[in-house]
Amino acid sequence: MATVDTAPADSPTPPVQRSGVPAGSCVPPTQPRTTPGETCAPRTSHAQAAPLEPHATTLIGSVQRAMRLLEAVAARDHGAPAKQLAREAGLALPTAYHLLRTLVHEGYLRRDKGLFFLGEAAEQLSSSGAQQKRRSTVSDALAHWRDSIGVPVYYAIYRDGEIEVMCVADTPGNPAVEEWADFRETGHAHAIGQCLLSQLDEKARRDHLDRYPVQSITPYTVRDNDSLLRRLDRTGRMEPVIERQEYALGTVCAAIPITAGSTAGTMAISLPSHQAERLLPAARQLQSEIGKLLGTLAISISI
């Protein structure tokens, strides 16, 4: 006859090491984007559509019970014993013991001196959720500025010695600049890169240029490292960085510096060169809007 273990193990199995849960990200400029008003959910025919509400018989009771235990643990900052958790989750003690041991084994809980706490896997889920919320906030802000100012809006940071374009908001009528030459390798030629480099110290700038030296992209591109460094030295601390056809012929760009701690970031816009007179006023409007949002929502620039 099978027996049921109703007591917690003295030495629970060590948690399994898990990688972080992938978080949603803003769409980079080299990948297709949905048009305004279009959702990212796949279309489903009426014949294939799933019912809106799950039938009771399709629900997994053990999953539901495990979720109730996790919620009970999360509500206790200083941990709780199995008996208390079973009572709060409305479970029989033997059932709670088995679920708790499984959650410890999987890394979602940890046990210390008879008390249960959230484990690394659960904390990763929480961290990823907060990160997704920040990404969504930034993405929504870019879309708002795209529509209110009528220009493509870019968000980029300088991280681990590299220029990273994190998010782009554009429309078919106002498309983003095509990345025909790698943004990371041509930071000297576009407003995003120049703005990020202007926020670095001299050593970091020279290190970047040692890895990605100045090269001619268009007839308007800065000609050598020293010329670029002199330009960066003259850049005002909070002034928009303006670039005219240095990266792409027929395009002008402006970038606004954003700094938080040791991370350099920027929001940028682009326009066709025949609309160059709009560039600086649009950049000033963006800078004003950024100041309002950062002041009220405290967006983290490290997505």
mmCIF file of C-alpha atoms in Angstrom:
data_model
loop_
_atom_site.group_PDB
_atom_site.id
_atom_site.type_symbol
_atom_site.label_atom_id
_atom_site.label_comp_id
_atom_site.label_asym_id
_atom_site.label_seq_id
_atom_site.Cartn_x
_atom_site.Cartn_y
_atom_site.Cartn_z
ATOM 1 C CA MET A 1 0.000 0.000 0.000
ATOM 2 C CA ALA A 2 1.266 3.467 -0.842
ATOM 3 C CA THR A 3 2.011 5.784 2.080
ATOM 4 C CA VAL A 4 1.632 9.562 2.310
ATOM 5 C CA ASP A 5 4.444 11.675 3.701
ATOM 6 C CA THR A 6 2.848 14.263 5.955
ATOM 7 C CA ALA A 7 5.963 15.865 7.418
ATOM 8 C CA PRO A 8 8.354 18.359 5.807
ATOM 9 C CA ALA A 9 11.836 17.126 4.904
ATOM 10 C CA ASP A 10 14.568 18.300 7.250
ATOM 11 C CA SER A 11 16.866 19.168 4.361
ATOM 12 C CA PRO A 12 14.841 20.205 1.302
ATOM 13 C CA THR A 13 16.317 19.650 -2.128
ATOM 14 C CA PRO A 14 18.403 22.657 -3.226
ATOM 15 C CA PRO A 15 16.550 25.013 -5.634
ATOM 16 C CA VAL A 16 17.082 24.420 -9.323
ATOM 17 C CA GLN A 17 18.997 27.237 -10.958
ATOM 18 C CA ARG A 18 16.782 29.078 -13.445
ATOM 19 C CA SER A 19 17.350 31.785 -15.960
ATOM 20 C CA GLY A 20 15.285 34.951 -15.848
ATOM 21 C CA VAL A 21 11.867 35.055 -17.464
ATOM 22 C CA PRO A 22 12.085 36.874 -20.827
ATOM 23 C CA ALA A 23 10.517 40.255 -20.545
ATOM 24 C CA GLY A 24 8.687 42.060 -23.300
ATOM 25 C CA SER A 25 10.721 44.700 -25.103
ATOM 26 C CA CYS A 26 10.194 47.745 -27.265
ATOM 27 C CA VAL A 27 10.493 46.983 -30.947
ATOM 28 C CA PRO A 28 13.985 47.782 -32.293
ATOM 29 C CA PRO A 29 14.197 49.757 -35.558
ATOM 30 C CA THR A 30 15.340 46.763 -37.588
ATOM 31 C CA GLN A 31 12.227 44.702 -36.853
ATOM 32 C CA PRO A 32 8.719 45.235 -38.274
ATOM 33 C CA ARG A 33 6.320 47.250 -36.167
ATOM 34 C CA THR A 34 2.571 47.265 -36.076
ATOM 35 C CA THR A 35 0.770 50.287 -37.426
ATOM 36 C CA PRO A 36 -1.058 52.613 -35.018
ATOM 37 C CA GLY A 37 -4.186 51.006 -33.656
ATOM 38 C CA GLU A 38 -3.122 47.506 -34.675
ATOM 39 C CA THR A 39 -2.693 44.966 -31.924
ATOM 40 C CA CYS A 40 0.079 42.412 -31.635
ATOM 41 C CA ALA A 41 -2.291 39.544 -30.851
ATOM 42 C CA PRO A 42 -2.570 36.951 -33.638
ATOM 43 C CA ARG A 43 -5.845 36.892 -35.532
ATOM 44 C CA THR A 44 -8.013 33.846 -34.909
ATOM 45 C CA SER A 45 -10.914 32.669 -37.050
ATOM 46 C CA HIS A 46 -14.314 32.255 -35.410
ATOM 47 C CA ALA A 47 -14.110 28.523 -36.016
ATOM 48 C CA GLN A 48 -10.819 28.316 -34.127
ATOM 49 C CA ALA A 49 -11.514 30.886 -31.414
ATOM 50 C CA ALA A 50 -11.071 29.616 -27.861
ATOM 51 C CA PRO A 51 -13.884 30.187 -25.350
ATOM 52 C CA LEU A 52 -13.482 33.385 -23.353
ATOM 53 C CA GLU A 53 -13.975 31.651 -19.993
ATOM 54 C CA PRO A 54 -12.298 28.302 -19.151
ATOM 55 C CA HIS A 55 -14.635 25.480 -18.248
ATOM 56 C CA ALA A 56 -14.308 24.413 -14.613
ATOM 57 C CA THR A 57 -13.199 20.927 -15.633
ATOM 58 C CA THR A 58 -10.196 22.334 -17.531
ATOM 59 C CA LEU A 59 -8.677 24.041 -14.486
ATOM 60 C CA ILE A 60 -5.763 22.334 -12.717
ATOM 61 C CA GLY A 61 -6.543 22.191 -9.006
ATOM 62 C CA SER A 62 -2.955 21.587 -7.883
ATOM 63 C CA VAL A 63 -1.810 24.698 -9.749
ATOM 64 C CA GLN A 64 -4.528 26.753 -8.109
ATOM 65 C CA ARG A 65 -3.554 25.472 -4.660
ATOM 66 C CA ALA A 66 0.144 26.184 -5.302
ATOM 67 C CA MET A 67 -0.715 29.741 -6.365
ATOM 68 C CA ARG A 68 -2.663 30.284 -3.136
ATOM 69 C CA LEU A 69 0.361 29.133 -1.143
ATOM 70 C CA LEU A 70 2.650 31.498 -3.058
ATOM 71 C CA GLU A 71 0.258 34.364 -2.386
ATOM 72 C CA ALA A 72 0.206 33.485 1.306
ATOM 73 C CA VAL A 73 4.014 33.435 1.472
ATOM 74 C CA ALA A 74 4.267 36.722 -0.441
ATOM 75 C CA ALA A 75 2.011 38.373 2.142
ATOM 76 C CA ARG A 76 4.457 37.464 4.933
ATOM 77 C CA ASP A 77 7.650 39.522 4.812
ATOM 78 C CA HIS A 78 9.184 37.568 7.681
ATOM 79 C CA GLY A 79 8.188 34.102 6.460
ATOM 80 C CA ALA A 80 5.591 31.693 7.819
ATOM 81 C CA PRO A 81 5.436 28.046 8.897
ATOM 82 C CA ALA A 82 3.621 25.386 6.905
ATOM 83 C CA LYS A 83 0.668 25.158 9.303
ATOM 84 C CA GLN A 84 -0.050 28.869 9.073
ATOM 85 C CA LEU A 85 0.261 28.856 5.272
ATOM 86 C CA ALA A 86 -2.029 25.843 4.977
ATOM 87 C CA ARG A 87 -4.622 27.588 7.141
ATOM 88 C CA GLU A 88 -4.455 30.849 5.159
ATOM 89 C CA ALA A 89 -4.639 29.018 1.809
ATOM 90 C CA GLY A 90 -7.500 26.832 3.010
ATOM 91 C CA LEU A 91 -5.592 23.576 2.425
ATOM 92 C CA ALA A 92 -5.196 20.352 4.320
ATOM 93 C CA LEU A 93 -1.813 20.211 6.042
ATOM 94 C CA PRO A 94 -0.538 17.117 4.126
ATOM 95 C CA THR A 95 -1.476 18.756 0.815
ATOM 96 C CA ALA A 96 0.241 21.990 1.822
ATOM 97 C CA TYR A 97 3.406 20.097 2.835
ATOM 98 C CA HIS A 98 3.703 18.380 -0.539
ATOM 99 C CA LEU A 99 3.095 21.587 -2.491
ATOM 100 C CA LEU A 100 5.529 23.563 -0.340
ATOM 101 C CA ARG A 101 8.261 20.940 -0.827
ATOM 102 C CA THR A 102 7.677 21.034 -4.600
ATOM 103 C CA LEU A 103 7.838 24.836 -4.684
ATOM 104 C CA VAL A 104 11.081 24.756 -2.682
ATOM 105 C CA HIS A 105 12.550 22.166 -5.068
ATOM 106 C CA GLU A 106 11.641 24.343 -8.059
ATOM 107 C CA GLY A 107 13.131 27.456 -6.491
ATOM 108 C CA TYR A 108 9.879 29.398 -6.070
ATOM 109 C CA LEU A 109 10.150 29.130 -2.276
ATOM 110 C CA ARG A 110 13.006 28.676 0.164
ATOM 111 C CA ARG A 111 12.822 27.178 3.668
ATOM 112 C CA ASP A 112 14.814 28.530 6.578
ATOM 113 C CA LYS A 113 14.405 27.315 10.178
ATOM 114 C CA GLY A 114 10.923 25.997 9.497
ATOM 115 C CA LEU A 115 9.706 29.183 7.787
ATOM 116 C CA PHE A 116 8.956 29.587 4.093
ATOM 117 C CA PHE A 117 10.004 32.612 2.040
ATOM 118 C CA LEU A 118 9.777 33.547 -1.633
ATOM 119 C CA GLY A 119 12.633 31.954 -3.568
ATOM 120 C CA GLU A 120 14.862 33.175 -6.363
ATOM 121 C CA ALA A 121 12.568 31.974 -9.157
ATOM 122 C CA ALA A 122 9.596 33.901 -7.726
ATOM 123 C CA GLU A 123 11.740 37.004 -7.258
ATOM 124 C CA GLN A 124 12.842 36.786 -10.894
ATOM 125 C CA LEU A 125 9.207 36.747 -11.954
ATOM 126 C CA SER A 126 8.555 39.843 -9.847
ATOM 127 C CA SER A 127 11.636 41.595 -11.219
ATOM 128 C CA SER A 128 10.695 40.789 -14.801
ATOM 129 C CA GLY A 129 7.177 42.094 -14.227
ATOM 130 C CA ALA A 130 8.513 45.410 -12.940
ATOM 131 C CA GLN A 131 10.867 45.603 -15.901
ATOM 132 C CA GLN A 132 8.020 44.986 -18.327
ATOM 133 C CA LYS A 133 6.049 47.778 -16.684
ATOM 134 C CA ARG A 134 8.963 50.199 -17.152
ATOM 135 C CA ARG A 135 9.332 49.170 -20.783
ATOM 136 C CA SER A 136 5.630 49.632 -21.377
ATOM 137 C CA THR A 137 5.737 53.085 -19.757
ATOM 138 C CA VAL A 138 8.611 54.211 -21.964
ATOM 139 C CA SER A 139 7.006 52.712 -25.082
ATOM 140 C CA ASP A 140 3.723 54.488 -24.356
ATOM 141 C CA ALA A 141 5.549 57.775 -23.781
ATOM 142 C CA LEU A 142 7.396 57.500 -27.104
ATOM 143 C CA ALA A 143 4.151 56.748 -28.933
ATOM 144 C CA HIS A 144 2.518 59.785 -27.307
ATOM 145 C CA TRP A 145 5.379 62.087 -28.337
ATOM 146 C CA ARG A 146 5.432 60.585 -31.822
ATOM 147 C CA ASP A 147 1.787 61.541 -32.265
ATOM 148 C CA SER A 148 1.820 64.919 -30.495
ATOM 149 C CA ILE A 149 5.009 66.212 -32.137
ATOM 150 C CA GLY A 150 4.533 64.390 -35.445
ATOM 151 C CA VAL A 151 8.020 62.873 -35.664
ATOM 152 C CA PRO A 152 9.663 59.463 -35.137
ATOM 153 C CA VAL A 153 11.010 59.166 -31.586
ATOM 154 C CA TYR A 154 13.968 57.020 -30.530
ATOM 155 C CA TYR A 155 15.210 55.893 -27.124
ATOM 156 C CA ALA A 156 18.805 54.703 -26.641
ATOM 157 C CA ILE A 157 21.330 54.144 -23.874
ATOM 158 C CA TYR A 158 25.083 53.603 -23.576
ATOM 159 C CA ARG A 159 25.670 50.346 -21.725
ATOM 160 C CA ASP A 160 28.786 48.193 -21.333
ATOM 161 C CA GLY A 161 30.651 50.264 -23.902
ATOM 162 C CA GLU A 162 27.962 49.938 -26.574
ATOM 163 C CA ILE A 163 25.263 52.146 -28.085
ATOM 164 C CA GLU A 164 21.905 50.378 -27.763
ATOM 165 C CA VAL A 165 18.765 51.658 -29.475
ATOM 166 C CA MET A 166 16.117 50.296 -27.132
ATOM 167 C CA CYS A 167 12.859 51.556 -28.583
ATOM 168 C CA VAL A 168 11.514 53.356 -31.654
ATOM 169 C CA ALA A 169 8.062 54.838 -32.260
ATOM 170 C CA ASP A 170 7.199 55.845 -35.813
ATOM 171 C CA THR A 171 4.364 55.697 -38.346
ATOM 172 C CA PRO A 172 4.178 54.894 -42.074
ATOM 173 C CA GLY A 173 3.772 58.625 -42.710
ATOM 174 C CA ASN A 174 6.740 59.507 -40.494
ATOM 175 C CA PRO A 175 9.080 56.510 -40.711
ATOM 176 C CA ALA A 176 12.221 56.051 -38.648
ATOM 177 C CA VAL A 177 15.635 56.308 -40.255
ATOM 178 C CA GLU A 178 16.667 53.000 -41.786
ATOM 179 C CA GLU A 179 19.669 51.501 -39.998
ATOM 180 C CA TRP A 180 21.700 50.952 -43.140
ATOM 181 C CA ALA A 181 24.994 51.131 -41.201
ATOM 182 C CA ASP A 182 25.246 49.608 -37.718
ATOM 183 C CA PHE A 183 24.275 52.264 -35.144
ATOM 184 C CA ARG A 184 26.805 50.801 -32.671
ATOM 185 C CA GLU A 185 29.721 51.247 -35.063
ATOM 186 C CA THR A 186 28.713 54.670 -36.410
ATOM 187 C CA GLY A 187 28.000 56.594 -33.209
ATOM 188 C CA HIS A 188 30.167 59.443 -34.465
ATOM 189 C CA ALA A 189 27.799 59.997 -37.397
ATOM 190 C CA HIS A 190 24.329 60.203 -35.846
ATOM 191 C CA ALA A 191 22.762 62.406 -33.189
ATOM 192 C CA ILE A 192 21.991 59.475 -30.898
ATOM 193 C CA GLY A 193 25.632 58.394 -30.762
ATOM 194 C CA GLN A 194 27.020 61.910 -30.468
ATOM 195 C CA CYS A 195 24.620 62.679 -27.620
ATOM 196 C CA LEU A 196 25.586 59.523 -25.737
ATOM 197 C CA LEU A 197 29.308 60.053 -26.297
ATOM 198 C CA SER A 198 29.024 63.664 -25.112
ATOM 199 C CA GLN A 199 27.891 62.359 -21.708
ATOM 200 C CA LEU A 200 30.990 60.169 -21.237
ATOM 201 C CA ASP A 201 34.317 61.246 -19.814
ATOM 202 C CA GLU A 202 37.312 61.641 -22.108
ATOM 203 C CA LYS A 203 38.729 58.186 -21.336
ATOM 204 C CA ALA A 204 35.444 56.456 -22.166
ATOM 205 C CA ARG A 205 35.085 58.483 -25.369
ATOM 206 C CA ARG A 206 38.567 57.553 -26.558
ATOM 207 C CA ASP A 207 37.972 53.914 -25.653
ATOM 208 C CA HIS A 208 34.838 53.920 -27.792
ATOM 209 C CA LEU A 209 36.624 55.557 -30.719
ATOM 210 C CA ASP A 210 39.512 53.087 -30.449
ATOM 211 C CA ARG A 211 36.972 50.322 -31.042
ATOM 212 C CA TYR A 212 34.804 52.231 -33.513
ATOM 213 C CA PRO A 213 36.984 54.873 -35.193
ATOM 214 C CA VAL A 214 35.487 57.696 -37.209
ATOM 215 C CA GLN A 215 34.772 56.731 -40.800
ATOM 216 C CA SER A 216 33.171 58.607 -43.663
ATOM 217 C CA ILE A 217 29.456 57.736 -43.918
ATOM 218 C CA THR A 218 28.264 60.680 -46.044
ATOM 219 C CA PRO A 219 29.989 63.823 -47.366
ATOM 220 C CA TYR A 220 28.793 65.586 -44.201
ATOM 221 C CA THR A 221 30.241 63.149 -41.649
ATOM 222 C CA VAL A 222 32.899 64.438 -39.235
ATOM 223 C CA ARG A 223 36.301 63.570 -40.690
ATOM 224 C CA ASP A 224 38.455 62.283 -37.821
ATOM 225 C CA ASN A 225 38.514 61.383 -34.136
ATOM 226 C CA ASP A 226 40.057 64.653 -32.990
ATOM 227 C CA SER A 227 37.433 66.734 -34.797
ATOM 228 C CA LEU A 228 34.687 64.695 -33.171
ATOM 229 C CA LEU A 229 36.232 65.002 -29.706
ATOM 230 C CA ARG A 230 36.467 68.773 -30.067
ATOM 231 C CA ARG A 231 32.812 68.879 -31.092
ATOM 232 C CA LEU A 232 31.804 66.770 -28.105
ATOM 233 C CA ASP A 233 33.747 69.059 -25.755
ATOM 234 C CA ARG A 234 31.754 72.038 -27.063
ATOM 235 C CA THR A 235 28.396 70.322 -26.509
ATOM 236 C CA GLY A 236 26.363 71.965 -23.768
ATOM 237 C CA ARG A 237 25.458 69.691 -20.866
ATOM 238 C CA MET A 238 21.685 69.690 -21.478
ATOM 239 C CA GLU A 239 21.647 71.043 -25.022
ATOM 240 C CA PRO A 240 20.093 69.073 -27.900
ATOM 241 C CA VAL A 241 22.666 67.513 -30.217
ATOM 242 C CA ILE A 242 21.890 68.353 -33.849
ATOM 243 C CA GLU A 243 23.080 66.283 -36.820
ATOM 244 C CA ARG A 244 22.367 67.142 -40.457
ATOM 245 C CA GLN A 245 22.799 64.386 -43.058
ATOM 246 C CA GLU A 246 25.888 62.955 -41.333
ATOM 247 C CA TYR A 247 24.407 59.469 -41.084
ATOM 248 C CA ALA A 248 21.826 59.418 -43.879
ATOM 249 C CA LEU A 249 21.486 61.799 -46.805
ATOM 250 C CA GLY A 250 18.169 63.607 -46.768
ATOM 251 C CA THR A 251 17.710 63.259 -42.995
ATOM 252 C CA VAL A 252 18.334 65.558 -40.028
ATOM 253 C CA CYS A 253 18.254 64.432 -36.388
ATOM 254 C CA ALA A 254 18.293 65.846 -32.870
ATOM 255 C CA ALA A 255 18.976 64.039 -29.581
ATOM 256 C CA ILE A 256 18.192 65.087 -26.010
ATOM 257 C CA PRO A 257 20.551 63.904 -23.217
ATOM 258 C CA ILE A 258 19.090 61.954 -20.287
ATOM 259 C CA THR A 259 21.222 60.846 -17.369
ATOM 260 C CA ALA A 260 20.369 58.778 -14.309
ATOM 261 C CA GLY A 261 23.247 57.815 -12.075
ATOM 262 C CA SER A 262 26.092 56.473 -14.182
ATOM 263 C CA THR A 263 23.955 55.518 -17.200
ATOM 264 C CA ALA A 264 23.863 57.785 -20.252
ATOM 265 C CA GLY A 265 20.643 57.855 -22.237
ATOM 266 C CA THR A 266 18.966 59.870 -24.948
ATOM 267 C CA MET A 267 15.643 60.520 -26.646
ATOM 268 C CA ALA A 268 15.962 61.539 -30.285
ATOM 269 C CA ILE A 269 13.880 62.580 -33.280
ATOM 270 C CA SER A 270 14.451 62.659 -37.037
ATOM 271 C CA LEU A 271 12.989 64.585 -39.966
ATOM 272 C CA PRO A 272 13.467 64.791 -43.722
ATOM 273 C CA SER A 273 16.064 67.455 -44.540
ATOM 274 C CA HIS A 274 13.482 69.611 -46.354
ATOM 275 C CA GLN A 275 11.761 70.015 -42.954
ATOM 276 C CA ALA A 276 14.969 71.000 -41.163
ATOM 277 C CA GLU A 277 13.383 74.204 -39.821
ATOM 278 C CA ARG A 278 11.109 72.024 -37.639
ATOM 279 C CA LEU A 279 13.983 70.140 -36.034
ATOM 280 C CA LEU A 280 15.054 72.450 -33.206
ATOM 281 C CA PRO A 281 11.509 73.500 -32.155
ATOM 282 C CA ALA A 282 10.458 69.840 -32.130
ATOM 283 C CA ALA A 283 13.534 68.934 -30.090
ATOM 284 C CA ARG A 284 12.744 71.676 -27.558
ATOM 285 C CA GLN A 285 9.157 70.428 -27.300
ATOM 286 C CA LEU A 286 10.389 66.872 -26.713
ATOM 287 C CA GLN A 287 12.838 68.089 -24.073
ATOM 288 C CA SER A 288 10.033 69.868 -22.235
ATOM 289 C CA GLU A 289 7.809 66.773 -22.343
ATOM 290 C CA ILE A 290 10.647 64.543 -21.121
ATOM 291 C CA GLY A 291 11.197 66.838 -18.141
ATOM 292 C CA LYS A 292 7.529 66.561 -17.164
ATOM 293 C CA LEU A 293 7.459 62.781 -17.446
ATOM 294 C CA LEU A 294 10.717 62.151 -15.614
ATOM 295 C CA GLY A 295 9.625 64.455 -12.852
ATOM 296 C CA THR A 296 6.242 62.803 -12.306
ATOM 297 C CA LEU A 297 6.817 59.132 -13.143
ATOM 298 C CA ALA A 298 10.514 58.751 -12.378
ATOM 299 C CA ILE A 299 11.125 56.488 -15.401
ATOM 300 C CA SER A 300 14.206 54.310 -15.124
ATOM 301 C CA ILE A 301 16.330 54.726 -18.246
ATOM 302 C CA SER A 302 17.943 51.323 -17.789
ATOM 303 C CA ILE A 303 15.435 49.145 -19.582
#
